[in-house]
Short mmCIF file of C-alpha atoms in Angstrom, two decimals:
data_model
loop_
_atom_site.label_atom_id
_atom_site.label_comp_id
_atom_site.label_asym_id
_atom_site.label_seq_id
_atom_site.Cartn_x
_atom_site.Cartn_y
_atom_site.Cartn_z
CA UNK A 1 29.73 1.57 13.24
CA UNK A 2 31.35 4.65 14.77
CA UNK A 3 32.81 7.38 12.60
CA UNK A 4 34.45 10.63 13.58
CA UNK A 5 33.12 13.57 11.64
CA UNK A 6 36.71 14.70 11.16
CA UNK A 7 37.10 11.82 8.71
CA UNK A 8 34.13 13.03 6.70
CA UNK A 9 32.44 10.67 4.26
CA UNK A 10 32.84 11.86 0.72
CA UNK A 11 30.43 11.70 -2.19
CA UNK A 12 29.75 13.54 -5.40
CA UNK A 13 27.94 16.87 -4.91
CA UNK A 14 24.27 16.81 -5.85
CA UNK A 15 22.30 19.78 -7.17
CA UNK A 16 19.36 19.71 -4.74
CA UNK A 17 18.04 22.94 -6.19
CA UNK A 18 16.81 21.23 -9.37
CA UNK A 19 13.58 19.32 -10.03
CA UNK A 20 11.84 20.75 -7.00
CA UNK A 21 14.25 19.20 -4.49
CA UNK A 22 15.26 20.95 -1.31
CA UNK A 23 18.42 23.09 -1.54
CA UNK A 24 21.48 21.74 0.20
CA UNK A 25 21.79 23.50 3.58
CA UNK A 26 24.86 25.52 4.34
CA UNK A 27 27.57 23.28 5.80
CA UNK A 28 28.38 23.64 9.50
CA UNK A 29 31.76 25.14 10.49
CA UNK A 30 34.57 22.65 9.92
CA UNK A 31 35.95 23.10 13.44
CA UNK A 32 32.62 22.04 14.93
CA UNK A 33 32.31 18.98 12.69
CA UNK A 34 35.64 17.71 13.94
CA UNK A 35 34.18 16.95 17.39
CA UNK A 36 31.24 14.80 16.25
CA UNK A 37 30.94 11.06 16.82
CA UNK A 38 28.32 9.28 14.73
CA UNK A 39 27.20 5.73 15.54
CA UNK A 40 25.14 4.38 12.64
CA UNK A 41 24.13 1.02 11.22
CA UNK A 42 24.89 2.16 7.67
CA UNK A 43 26.94 4.98 6.19
CA UNK A 44 24.88 8.16 6.03
CA UNK A 45 27.30 10.93 4.98
CA UNK A 46 24.40 13.34 4.37
CA UNK A 47 23.97 13.54 8.16
CA UNK A 48 27.04 15.76 8.19
CA UNK A 49 25.16 18.46 6.26
CA UNK A 50 22.77 19.14 9.14
CA UNK A 51 23.50 21.94 11.64
CA UNK A 52 24.54 19.84 14.63
CA UNK A 53 26.34 22.89 16.10
CA UNK A 54 22.94 24.47 16.82
CA UNK A 55 20.64 23.43 19.69
CA UNK A 56 17.74 21.43 18.23
CA UNK A 57 15.21 23.95 19.54
CA UNK A 58 16.81 26.65 17.41
CA UNK A 59 17.26 24.81 14.10
CA UNK A 60 16.51 26.96 11.03
CA UNK A 61 13.24 26.41 9.19
CA UNK A 62 14.94 25.28 5.96
CA UNK A 63 16.16 22.13 7.71
CA UNK A 64 12.85 21.21 9.32
CA UNK A 65 9.93 19.16 7.98
CA UNK A 66 6.45 20.38 8.88
CA UNK A 67 4.94 17.22 10.37
CA UNK A 68 2.72 16.85 13.44
CA UNK A 69 4.63 15.98 16.62
CA UNK A 70 3.39 14.22 19.71
CA UNK A 71 4.05 15.29 23.27
CA UNK A 72 7.56 14.41 24.47
CA UNK A 73 9.66 15.14 27.54
CA UNK A 74 12.57 15.79 25.15
CA UNK A 75 13.07 18.28 22.35
CA UNK A 76 12.09 16.50 19.12
CA UNK A 77 12.22 17.82 15.56
CA UNK A 78 11.66 16.40 12.08
CA UNK A 79 14.26 17.20 9.43
CA UNK A 80 14.78 16.57 5.73
CA UNK A 81 17.52 14.10 4.82
CA UNK A 82 18.21 13.06 1.22
CA UNK A 83 14.59 13.04 0.11
CA UNK A 84 13.32 11.38 3.28
CA UNK A 85 12.40 12.64 6.74
CA UNK A 86 14.12 11.82 10.01
CA UNK A 87 13.10 12.42 13.62
CA UNK A 88 15.77 13.85 15.93
CA UNK A 89 15.55 13.70 19.72
CA UNK A 90 17.94 15.41 22.12
CA UNK A 91 18.75 13.28 25.17
CA UNK A 92 21.71 11.92 27.14
CA UNK A 93 24.31 9.77 25.42
CA UNK A 94 23.54 6.73 27.57
CA UNK A 95 19.80 6.94 26.87
CA UNK A 96 20.33 7.58 23.16
CA UNK A 97 22.62 4.57 22.72
CA UNK A 98 20.37 2.33 24.81
CA UNK A 99 17.33 3.24 22.74
CA UNK A 100 19.24 2.96 19.46
CA UNK A 101 20.40 -0.60 20.21
CA UNK A 102 16.99 -1.57 21.61
CA UNK A 103 15.22 -0.41 18.46
CA UNK A 104 17.68 -2.37 16.34
CA UNK A 105 16.92 -5.52 18.35
CA UNK A 106 13.16 -4.96 18.03
CA UNK A 107 13.48 -4.47 14.27
CA UNK A 108 15.36 -7.78 13.98
CA UNK A 109 12.52 -9.42 15.91
CA UNK A 110 10.00 -7.97 13.40
CA UNK A 111 8.26 -5.78 15.98
CA UNK A 112 6.39 -2.73 14.64
CA UNK A 113 8.66 0.17 15.62
CA UNK A 114 10.52 3.08 14.09
CA UNK A 115 13.86 2.49 12.37
CA UNK A 116 16.97 3.76 14.20
CA UNK A 117 19.40 5.71 12.02
CA UNK A 118 22.17 7.03 14.24
CA UNK A 119 23.37 8.37 17.58
CA UNK A 120 25.33 11.59 17.34
CA UNK A 121 27.41 12.79 20.30
CA UNK A 122 30.25 15.25 20.80
CA UNK A 123 28.10 18.16 19.62
CA UNK A 124 29.30 21.66 20.44
CA UNK A 125 28.29 25.15 19.42
CA UNK A 126 30.54 27.29 17.24
CA UNK A 127 31.80 28.82 20.49
CA UNK A 128 32.66 25.40 21.94
CA UNK A 129 29.73 25.00 24.40
CA UNK A 130 28.56 21.38 24.80
CA UNK A 131 25.21 20.31 23.30
CA UNK A 132 23.16 17.24 24.14
CA UNK A 133 23.64 14.10 22.03
CA UNK A 134 20.78 13.10 19.73
CA UNK A 135 19.04 9.93 18.61
CA UNK A 136 18.08 9.91 14.94
CA UNK A 137 15.27 7.66 13.69
CA UNK A 138 13.57 7.44 10.31
CA UNK A 139 10.09 8.92 10.17
CA UNK A 140 7.40 6.28 9.68
CA UNK A 141 5.57 7.25 6.49
CA UNK A 142 1.81 7.87 6.68
CA UNK A 143 1.87 7.66 10.47
CA UNK A 144 0.44 10.15 12.94
CA UNK A 145 0.74 10.71 16.69
CA UNK A 146 -2.51 10.16 18.54
CA UNK A 147 -3.08 13.88 19.17
CA UNK A 148 -3.08 14.56 15.42
CA UNK A 149 -5.71 11.85 15.00
CA UNK A 150 -7.90 13.26 17.75
CA UNK A 151 -7.70 16.74 16.33
CA UNK A 152 -10.09 15.32 13.71
CA UNK A 153 -12.72 14.59 16.39
CA UNK A 154 -12.65 10.82 16.02
CA UNK A 155 -15.75 8.86 16.94
CA UNK A 156 -15.82 6.73 20.05
CA UNK A 157 -15.69 3.47 18.05
CA UNK A 158 -12.54 4.66 16.25
CA UNK A 159 -11.01 5.53 19.60
CA UNK A 160 -11.77 1.99 20.75
CA UNK A 161 -10.06 0.56 17.66
CA UNK A 162 -6.94 2.65 18.35
CA UNK A 163 -6.79 1.32 21.90
CA UNK A 164 -7.24 -2.20 20.49
CA UNK A 165 -4.25 -1.54 18.22
CA UNK A 166 -2.26 -0.34 21.24
CA UNK A 167 -3.22 -3.51 23.13
CA UNK A 168 -2.14 -5.65 20.18
CA UNK A 169 1.25 -3.89 20.05
CA UNK A 170 1.71 -4.44 23.80
CA UNK A 171 0.85 -8.13 23.46
CA UNK A 172 3.36 -8.53 20.62
CA UNK A 173 6.06 -6.85 22.69
CA UNK A 174 5.35 -9.00 25.74
CA UNK A 175 5.39 -12.18 23.67
CA UNK A 176 9.03 -11.55 22.72
CA UNK A 177 9.96 -10.61 26.31
CA UNK A 178 10.04 -6.81 25.91
CA UNK A 179 9.13 -4.75 28.98
CA UNK A 180 8.17 -1.25 27.78
CA UNK A 181 8.05 0.61 31.08
CA UNK A 182 6.33 3.70 29.66
CA UNK A 183 3.33 2.51 27.65
CA UNK A 184 1.24 5.41 26.38
CA UNK A 185 -0.45 6.82 23.32
CA UNK A 186 2.28 9.48 23.25
CA UNK A 187 4.96 6.83 22.75
CA UNK A 188 3.06 5.24 19.87
CA UNK A 189 2.48 6.12 16.23
CA UNK A 190 -0.68 4.99 14.43
CA UNK A 191 -0.96 4.22 10.76
CA UNK A 192 -3.82 3.18 8.50
CA UNK A 193 -2.50 0.97 5.73
CA UNK A 194 -4.71 -1.04 3.35
CA UNK A 195 -7.55 -0.89 5.82
CA UNK A 196 -5.54 -1.94 8.86
CA UNK A 197 -5.03 0.05 12.02
CA UNK A 198 -1.46 -0.47 13.18
CA UNK A 199 0.37 0.82 16.25
CA UNK A 200 4.15 1.32 16.17
CA UNK A 201 6.49 1.78 19.11
CA UNK A 202 8.29 5.11 18.78
CA UNK A 203 9.99 5.48 22.17
CA UNK A 204 12.00 2.62 23.68
CA UNK A 205 14.26 4.49 26.09
CA UNK A 206 12.74 2.78 29.17
CA UNK A 207 12.43 -0.64 27.52
CA UNK A 208 14.29 -3.82 28.38
CA UNK A 209 14.41 -7.16 26.61
CA UNK A 210 14.23 -10.37 28.67
CA UNK A 211 14.04 -14.08 27.72
CA UNK A 212 10.51 -14.07 29.17
CA UNK A 213 8.32 -11.68 31.15
CA UNK A 214 6.73 -12.64 34.44
CA UNK A 215 3.01 -12.09 35.01
CA UNK A 216 3.94 -9.28 37.40
CA UNK A 217 6.02 -7.48 34.77
CA UNK A 218 3.22 -7.73 32.21
CA UNK A 219 0.59 -6.54 34.66
CA UNK A 220 2.72 -3.57 35.73
CA UNK A 221 3.24 -2.56 32.10
CA UNK A 222 -0.51 -2.84 31.59
CA UNK A 223 -1.24 -0.70 34.65
CA UNK A 224 1.16 1.97 33.35
CA UNK A 225 -0.75 1.92 30.05
CA UNK A 226 -4.11 2.29 31.80
CA UNK A 227 -2.99 5.26 33.91
CA UNK A 228 -1.16 7.02 31.05
CA UNK A 229 -4.00 6.59 28.55
CA UNK A 230 -6.55 7.89 31.07
CA UNK A 231 -4.38 10.97 31.63
CA UNK A 232 -3.93 11.55 27.90
CA UNK A 233 -7.67 11.28 27.27
CA UNK A 234 -8.40 13.70 30.12
CA UNK A 235 -6.04 16.13 28.43
CA UNK A 236 -7.88 15.69 25.13
CA UNK A 237 -11.24 16.16 26.86
CA UNK A 238 -10.03 19.34 28.52
CA UNK A 239 -8.90 20.64 25.13
CA UNK A 240 -12.24 19.84 23.51
CA UNK A 241 -10.70 17.29 21.13
CA UNK A 242 -13.00 14.40 22.01
CA UNK A 243 -16.73 14.21 22.64
CA UNK A 244 -17.83 15.09 26.16
CA UNK A 245 -19.65 11.76 26.51
CA UNK A 246 -16.32 9.88 26.36
CA UNK A 247 -15.25 8.79 29.85
CA UNK A 248 -11.41 8.86 29.91
CA UNK A 249 -11.11 6.41 32.81
CA UNK A 250 -13.67 3.93 31.48
CA UNK A 251 -12.16 4.16 27.99
CA UNK A 252 -8.64 3.54 29.30
CA UNK A 253 -9.95 0.36 30.95
CA UNK A 254 -10.62 -1.00 27.48
CA UNK A 255 -6.92 -1.67 26.97
CA UNK A 256 -6.97 -3.96 30.02
CA UNK A 257 -9.87 -6.02 28.65
CA UNK A 258 -8.57 -6.08 25.08
CA UNK A 259 -5.07 -7.09 26.17
CA UNK A 260 -6.17 -9.90 28.50
CA UNK A 261 -8.59 -11.46 26.05
CA UNK A 262 -6.08 -11.25 23.21
CA UNK A 263 -3.26 -12.60 25.38
CA UNK A 264 -5.44 -15.55 26.35
CA UNK A 265 -6.36 -16.34 22.75
CA UNK A 266 -2.76 -16.08 21.55
CA UNK A 267 -0.99 -17.90 24.36
CA UNK A 268 -3.61 -20.50 25.21
CA UNK A 269 -2.34 -23.90 24.08
CA UNK A 270 -4.77 -25.83 21.95
CA UNK A 271 -4.11 -29.26 20.48
CA UNK A 272 -6.33 -31.17 18.09
CA UNK A 273 -6.33 -34.15 15.79
CA UNK A 274 -5.62 -33.54 12.13
CA UNK A 275 -9.25 -34.42 11.37
CA UNK A 276 -10.47 -31.61 13.64
CA UNK A 277 -9.62 -28.73 11.37
CA UNK A 278 -12.86 -27.02 12.34
CA UNK A 279 -11.08 -26.01 15.56
CA UNK A 280 -8.96 -23.60 13.49
CA UNK A 281 -12.14 -21.85 12.41
CA UNK A 282 -13.35 -21.78 16.01
CA UNK A 283 -10.17 -20.06 17.15
CA UNK A 284 -10.41 -17.50 14.34
CA UNK A 285 -14.07 -16.90 15.16
CA UNK A 286 -13.23 -16.04 18.77
CA UNK A 287 -10.61 -13.54 17.61
CA UNK A 288 -13.15 -12.01 15.21
CA UNK A 289 -15.58 -11.60 18.09
CA UNK A 290 -12.85 -9.70 19.98
CA UNK A 291 -12.60 -7.30 17.04
CA UNK A 292 -9.43 -8.74 15.48
CA UNK A 293 -8.75 -10.26 12.13
CA UNK A 294 -6.08 -12.91 11.55
CA UNK A 295 -3.13 -11.73 9.53
CA UNK A 296 -1.39 -15.11 9.63
CA UNK A 297 -1.60 -18.42 11.43
CA UNK A 298 0.61 -21.47 11.64
CA UNK A 299 -0.17 -25.08 12.43
CA UNK A 300 2.57 -27.34 13.75
CA UNK A 301 2.05 -31.06 13.58
CA UNK A 302 3.43 -33.47 16.16
CA UNK A 303 3.09 -37.22 16.74
CA UNK A 304 0.39 -36.39 19.31
CA UNK A 305 -1.63 -34.07 17.06
CA UNK A 306 -1.24 -30.44 16.05
CA UNK A 307 -1.01 -27.00 17.65
CA UNK A 308 -2.08 -23.66 16.21
CA UNK A 309 -0.66 -20.17 16.69
CA UNK A 310 -2.25 -17.00 15.33
CA UNK A 311 -1.00 -13.54 14.37
CA UNK A 312 -3.87 -11.03 14.71
CA UNK A 313 -4.28 -7.53 13.33
CA UNK A 314 -6.78 -4.71 13.78
CA UNK A 315 -8.75 -3.83 10.65
CA UNK A 316 -10.79 -0.87 9.48
CA UNK A 317 -14.39 -1.01 8.28
CA UNK A 318 -14.75 -2.33 4.73
CA UNK A 319 -11.33 -4.02 4.71
CA UNK A 320 -12.68 -7.55 4.12
CA UNK A 321 -15.15 -6.35 1.51
CA UNK A 322 -12.38 -4.68 -0.49
CA UNK A 323 -10.00 -7.62 -0.18
CA UNK A 324 -12.61 -10.16 -1.30
CA UNK A 325 -13.59 -8.02 -4.28
CA UNK A 326 -9.94 -7.61 -5.27
CA UNK A 327 -9.14 -11.33 -5.05
CA UNK A 328 -12.33 -12.86 -6.44
CA UNK A 329 -14.59 -10.19 -7.92
CA UNK A 330 -17.28 -11.22 -5.40
CA UNK A 331 -19.13 -8.18 -4.04
CA UNK A 332 -20.34 -9.07 -0.54
CA UNK A 333 -21.22 -7.34 2.71
CA UNK A 334 -18.45 -6.86 5.29
CA UNK A 335 -19.43 -9.74 7.62
CA UNK A 336 -20.04 -12.05 4.68
CA UNK A 337 -16.65 -11.12 3.23
CA UNK A 338 -14.90 -11.76 6.54
CA UNK A 339 -16.34 -15.28 6.74
CA UNK A 340 -15.56 -16.09 3.11
CA UNK A 341 -11.99 -14.81 3.45
CA UNK A 342 -11.44 -16.89 6.60
CA UNK A 343 -12.47 -20.00 4.68
CA UNK A 344 -10.35 -18.95 1.70
CA UNK A 345 -7.27 -18.55 3.90
CA UNK A 346 -7.92 -21.91 5.59
CA UNK A 347 -8.28 -23.51 2.14
CA UNK A 348 -4.93 -22.08 1.09
CA UNK A 349 -3.18 -23.29 4.28
CA UNK A 350 -4.62 -26.78 3.90
CA UNK A 351 -3.90 -27.23 0.20
CA UNK A 352 -1.07 -25.04 -1.08
CA UNK A 353 0.34 -22.46 1.36
CA UNK A 354 3.25 -21.75 -0.98
CA UNK A 355 0.96 -20.73 -3.87
CA UNK A 356 0.35 -17.06 -4.64
CA UNK A 357 -2.69 -15.61 -2.83
CA UNK A 358 -4.52 -14.67 -6.03
CA UNK A 359 -4.05 -18.12 -7.57
CA UNK A 360 -5.24 -19.79 -4.38
CA UNK A 361 -8.26 -17.47 -4.28
CA UNK A 362 -9.18 -18.47 -7.83
CA UNK A 363 -8.91 -22.13 -6.87
CA UNK A 364 -11.14 -21.53 -3.81
CA UNK A 365 -13.80 -19.94 -6.00
CA UNK A 366 -13.67 -22.92 -8.36
CA UNK A 367 -13.69 -25.64 -5.69
CA UNK A 368 -15.73 -24.11 -2.87
CA UNK A 369 -17.76 -21.02 -3.77
CA UNK A 370 -19.08 -22.05 -7.19
CA UNK A 371 -19.90 -25.68 -6.24
CA UNK A 372 -21.99 -24.43 -3.31
CA UNK A 373 -23.86 -21.95 -5.51
CA UNK A 374 -24.44 -24.58 -8.22
CA UNK A 375 -25.78 -27.05 -5.67
CA UNK A 376 -28.76 -24.82 -4.84
CA UNK A 377 -31.86 -26.19 -6.65
CA UNK A 378 -33.58 -23.76 -8.99
CA UNK A 379 -36.70 -23.60 -6.85
CA UNK A 380 -34.60 -22.42 -3.88
CA UNK A 381 -32.51 -19.95 -5.86
CA UNK A 382 -34.54 -16.92 -4.70
CA UNK A 383 -34.15 -17.61 -1.01
CA UNK A 384 -30.87 -15.77 -0.49
CA UNK A 385 -28.19 -14.04 -2.52
CA UNK A 386 -25.22 -16.30 -3.46
CA UNK A 387 -22.69 -14.75 -1.07
CA UNK A 388 -25.11 -15.14 1.85
CA UNK A 389 -25.83 -18.76 0.91
CA UNK A 390 -22.11 -19.60 0.86
CA UNK A 391 -21.63 -17.75 4.14
CA UNK A 392 -24.47 -19.72 5.77
CA UNK A 393 -23.22 -23.05 4.40
CA UNK A 394 -19.77 -22.40 5.87
CA UNK A 395 -21.35 -21.40 9.20
CA UNK A 396 -23.52 -24.51 9.14
CA UNK A 397 -20.52 -26.70 8.40
CA UNK A 398 -18.64 -25.17 11.32
CA UNK A 399 -21.52 -25.79 13.73
CA UNK A 400 -21.87 -29.38 12.48
CA UNK A 401 -18.16 -30.00 13.04
CA UNK A 402 -18.31 -28.52 16.53
CA UNK A 403 -21.43 -30.45 17.56
CA UNK A 404 -20.25 -33.76 16.11
CA UNK A 405 -16.61 -33.22 17.06
CA UNK A 406 -15.35 -34.22 13.62
CA UNK A 407 -14.36 -32.85 10.23
CA UNK A 408 -17.48 -32.52 8.06
CA UNK A 409 -16.93 -32.72 4.26
CA UNK A 410 -18.29 -29.79 2.27
CA UNK A 411 -20.77 -31.86 0.25
CA UNK A 412 -22.31 -33.28 3.41
CA UNK A 413 -22.61 -29.80 4.95
CA UNK A 414 -24.28 -28.44 1.79
CA UNK A 415 -26.90 -31.20 1.72
CA UNK A 416 -27.64 -30.79 5.42
CA UNK A 417 -28.02 -27.03 4.98
CA UNK A 418 -30.42 -27.47 2.06
CA UNK A 419 -32.57 -29.98 3.92
CA UNK A 420 -32.68 -28.42 7.37
CA UNK A 421 -32.37 -24.67 6.78
CA UNK A 422 -32.73 -23.28 3.26
CA UNK A 423 -35.96 -25.12 2.33
CA UNK A 424 -37.69 -23.60 5.34
CA UNK A 425 -36.73 -20.00 4.63
CA UNK A 426 -39.07 -17.49 3.08
CA UNK A 427 -38.05 -16.35 -0.38
CA UNK A 428 -35.85 -13.28 0.14
CA UNK A 429 -36.63 -11.96 -3.31
CA UNK A 430 -40.36 -12.18 -2.57
CA UNK A 431 -39.88 -10.44 0.78
CA UNK A 432 -38.01 -7.61 -0.93
CA UNK A 433 -40.73 -7.35 -3.60
CA UNK A 434 -43.43 -7.17 -0.94
CA UNK A 435 -41.48 -4.47 0.91
CA UNK A 436 -41.05 -2.48 -2.29
CA UNK A 437 -44.78 -2.81 -3.08
CA UNK A 438 -45.69 -1.59 0.40
CA UNK A 439 -43.35 1.37 0.02
CA UNK A 440 -44.92 2.30 -3.30
CA UNK A 441 -48.41 2.15 -1.74
CA UNK A 442 -47.31 4.51 1.03
CA UNK A 443 -45.74 6.91 -1.46
CA UNK A 444 -49.00 6.87 -3.45
CA UNK A 445 -50.99 7.76 -0.34
CA UNK A 446 -52.39 4.30 0.36
CA UNK A 447 -52.06 2.12 3.46
CA UNK A 448 -50.78 -1.38 3.98
CA UNK A 449 -54.17 -2.55 5.14
CA UNK A 450 -56.03 -1.27 2.06
CA UNK A 451 -54.18 -3.59 -0.31
CA UNK A 452 -56.78 -6.36 -0.79
#
């Protein structure tokens, strides 16, 4: 929608000075407003209150929001707008409109990216001198540019997870046919939300959308990412923002490995019979080993069998533990929780995908977790804690299914686990008691060998 600022949107005046809200800025000169052209998806009359007659570099402090900015070849500022924050970038009209429409397309395709608000052209100073057009996007709440993250001296493993998130974003873009053309940490925002690391595209001015990307296009985009990330990490190293032991070039190579393995897992076609549901678990396991969780997966059935497609996500430490505790009240270790949640999600997909997650989780506890725990004979009850027993039963069932190339019922897997594994374990409770006794002896000045 294109509006001329001469035909100004009207609304009732609001007292922004009350209840701690920002005061309404002084309106720009009417003669300057008359030259503006605003292209926006929705009416945003409050845009007219911003000082578009001033070069962005010189905007007054009362209009600006104090948020960390990344490095950009353009002048970029954050500004307050009706209780929210927008990002404003000065550029050419052609580039601004291209990026605006590209971001709108990406949003419709459910790609993680910033929301475009408007393109504003026809800007002039009060004296009539031309000013560059601007692209306006909505600031992504709780997000930070990578330099703001590294100013906190992130550990190497966290750096690796951020690059994994970047690789995941690049894979998602390539899957829909988007060629980025300028992949870098600078053109990405990172957000931690409910334990997940997520990367969002923030600069699409060089991007193009195609029906499909060729291998050459994908590889070139990946090479751009490798070179740019290496340069950005060298800059951080020079500024003392990362540990000296971090090798920028070797670290940037991680995006190549992460991308290729993830691309293979997501695009590799895998068909199976309906009785081979263990293959779903195998696919999820391989993604877990790559450091990714599964946010969603779909199974499509055909006369010849079924195919599976997965939607991965990068998760923070403790995410699975917290989610399992919230859904079931079961307090487990992180790896245990991951395995239990994978089975819980598979149970929901197999039985009632339309049912609320919490209701399905309760059903899983009643039909899977508790029956396994109850099946452990009293004399074996001290071998392992319940969550570990259930975890091992599910692992055992998966291995049985893989080895026998068939779907193994839960009851059969439990009995096999009891007979071949659990009965031959040492009692974990006794091992812990022995360890505690030995510790007490040491604290009392004794030795392990003197305990006759």
